[in-house]
Amino acid sequence: MTGAARASSTTRDIARAAVRAELGQVAFELFCREGFDKVTVDELAAAAGVSRSTFLRYFGTKEDAVLAAFDGHDRRLADAVRARPAGEDDWTALRHALDTVIERYHRDPSGALATMRLVRDTPALWARHLEKQHRWGPALAGALAERAGSTGPATLAQSVRAAAALDCLNVALDHWTASDGRLDLVVLLEEAFAALAAR
């Protein structure tokens, strides 16, 4: 690919990401105002000033318009685990890797809180989110195996630690959301991990 073609492709990707983010924001605001179940795809497209087919090119479903906020978490988490110091134990590495996920809660706490409320209060969104999050576990466990120098699949212990780390994240987020964001999410996550730390 020539430099010009690469630049053109990059420009298109940036433009597409910007449009997707804008459509997602319009959808999110409409869901918060009207209720997720009451809003149709046609209404989302109309609110965004695009056709139904254009909206569906960026988001295959209404759920995708909200859950896109969590896209790439599995990859970012796995990369963060791999980047932890070699001598660090798995549990500590997992705890620090989760900082990549909760960074948004520091950058935009009110937006993150509204997103979590919408997801957790909407059964269809919560089910899809858990389905997506279920794929984070194997990615985390695989990263733990790589840290240990293994070229094979993750061990049972590594898979259990990865699943437990995600449960700690969910419990911490539950408490954070229930507190209307008043509690410190980092402290909650630390407490959740401490509760399962080896004695």
mmCIF file of N, CA and C in Angstrom, residues 2 19 22 29 35 59 62 65 68 84 98 102 107 111 113 133 141-142 145 158-159 165 186 197-198:
data_model
loop_
_atom_site.group_PDB
_atom_site.id
_atom_site.type_symbol
_atom_site.label_atom_id
_atom_site.label_comp_id
_atom_site.label_asym_id
_atom_site.label_seq_id
_atom_site.Cartn_x
_atom_site.Cartn_y
_atom_site.Cartn_z
ATOM 1 N N THR A 2 0.585 2.196 -0.873
ATOM 2 C CA THR A 2 1.383 3.418 -0.960
ATOM 3 C C THR A 2 1.090 4.318 0.238
ATOM 4 N N VAL A 19 -17.976 9.493 13.254
ATOM 5 C CA VAL A 19 -19.417 9.371 12.971
ATOM 6 C C VAL A 19 -20.042 8.349 13.909
ATOM 7 N N GLU A 22 -20.484 9.836 17.303
ATOM 8 C CA GLU A 22 -21.579 10.811 17.328
ATOM 9 C C GLU A 22 -22.933 10.113 17.330
ATOM 10 N N GLU A 29 -28.225 9.418 24.533
ATOM 11 C CA GLU A 29 -29.044 10.492 25.100
ATOM 12 C C GLU A 29 -30.526 10.203 24.936
ATOM 13 N N GLY A 35 -36.080 5.976 27.478
ATOM 14 C CA GLY A 35 -36.089 4.574 27.897
ATOM 15 C C GLY A 35 -35.671 3.688 26.741
ATOM 16 N N PHE A 59 -24.037 0.467 13.636
ATOM 17 C CA PHE A 59 -24.450 -0.351 14.777
ATOM 18 C C PHE A 59 -25.476 -1.362 14.293
ATOM 19 N N LYS A 62 -29.687 -1.974 18.377
ATOM 20 C CA LYS A 62 -29.775 -0.901 19.379
ATOM 21 C C LYS A 62 -28.779 -1.140 20.503
ATOM 22 N N ALA A 65 -25.240 0.113 20.022
ATOM 23 C CA ALA A 65 -25.032 1.557 20.129
ATOM 24 C C ALA A 65 -24.614 1.956 21.544
ATOM 25 N N ALA A 68 -20.981 -0.407 22.586
ATOM 26 C CA ALA A 68 -19.733 -0.063 21.894
ATOM 27 C C ALA A 68 -18.746 0.592 22.852
ATOM 28 N N ARG A 84 2.682 -6.256 32.551
ATOM 29 C CA ARG A 84 3.053 -6.183 33.963
ATOM 30 C C ARG A 84 4.428 -6.814 34.191
ATOM 31 N N LEU A 98 -6.783 -4.062 35.417
ATOM 32 C CA LEU A 98 -8.142 -3.522 35.422
ATOM 33 C C LEU A 98 -8.172 -1.997 35.471
ATOM 34 N N ILE A 102 -11.123 0.899 34.216
ATOM 35 C CA ILE A 102 -11.783 1.898 35.054
ATOM 36 C C ILE A 102 -11.268 3.312 34.798
ATOM 37 N N ARG A 107 -12.094 9.669 34.079
ATOM 38 C CA ARG A 107 -12.115 10.723 33.065
ATOM 39 C C ARG A 107 -13.503 11.349 32.925
ATOM 40 N N GLY A 111 -20.719 10.454 32.970
ATOM 41 C CA GLY A 111 -21.072 9.690 31.772
ATOM 42 C C GLY A 111 -20.968 8.197 32.010
ATOM 43 N N LEU A 113 -21.251 6.674 34.893
ATOM 44 C CA LEU A 113 -22.328 6.284 35.802
ATOM 45 C C LEU A 113 -23.644 6.134 35.047
ATOM 46 N N GLN A 133 -18.736 -9.756 27.993
ATOM 47 C CA GLN A 133 -17.731 -9.820 29.045
ATOM 48 C C GLN A 133 -17.242 -11.245 29.267
ATOM 49 N N ALA A 141 -6.999 -14.956 30.844
ATOM 50 C CA ALA A 141 -6.328 -16.196 31.235
ATOM 51 C C ALA A 141 -5.194 -16.520 30.266
ATOM 52 N N GLY A 142 -5.426 -16.293 28.974
ATOM 53 C CA GLY A 142 -4.382 -16.530 27.976
ATOM 54 C C GLY A 142 -3.188 -15.624 28.193
ATOM 55 N N ALA A 145 -1.150 -16.976 30.986
ATOM 56 C CA ALA A 145 -0.352 -18.118 30.528
ATOM 57 C C ALA A 145 0.900 -17.633 29.791
ATOM 58 N N GLN A 158 -5.281 -20.376 36.242
ATOM 59 C CA GLN A 158 -5.235 -19.085 35.558
ATOM 60 C C GLN A 158 -6.630 -18.657 35.100
ATOM 61 N N SER A 159 -7.415 -19.604 34.625
ATOM 62 C CA SER A 159 -8.783 -19.300 34.199
ATOM 63 C C SER A 159 -9.647 -18.870 35.381
ATOM 64 N N ALA A 165 -11.241 -12.123 38.886
ATOM 65 C CA ALA A 165 -10.896 -10.703 38.730
ATOM 66 C C ALA A 165 -12.052 -9.939 38.096
ATOM 67 N N VAL A 186 -11.736 2.915 42.756
ATOM 68 C CA VAL A 186 -10.436 2.263 42.967
ATOM 69 C C VAL A 186 -10.402 1.583 44.330
ATOM 70 N N ALA A 197 -7.866 -12.300 48.199
ATOM 71 C CA ALA A 197 -6.419 -12.507 48.209
ATOM 72 C C ALA A 197 -6.062 -13.709 49.081
ATOM 73 N N ALA A 198 -5.001 -14.403 48.688
ATOM 74 C CA ALA A 198 -4.563 -15.587 49.455
ATOM 75 C C ALA A 198 -4.175 -15.158 50.864
#
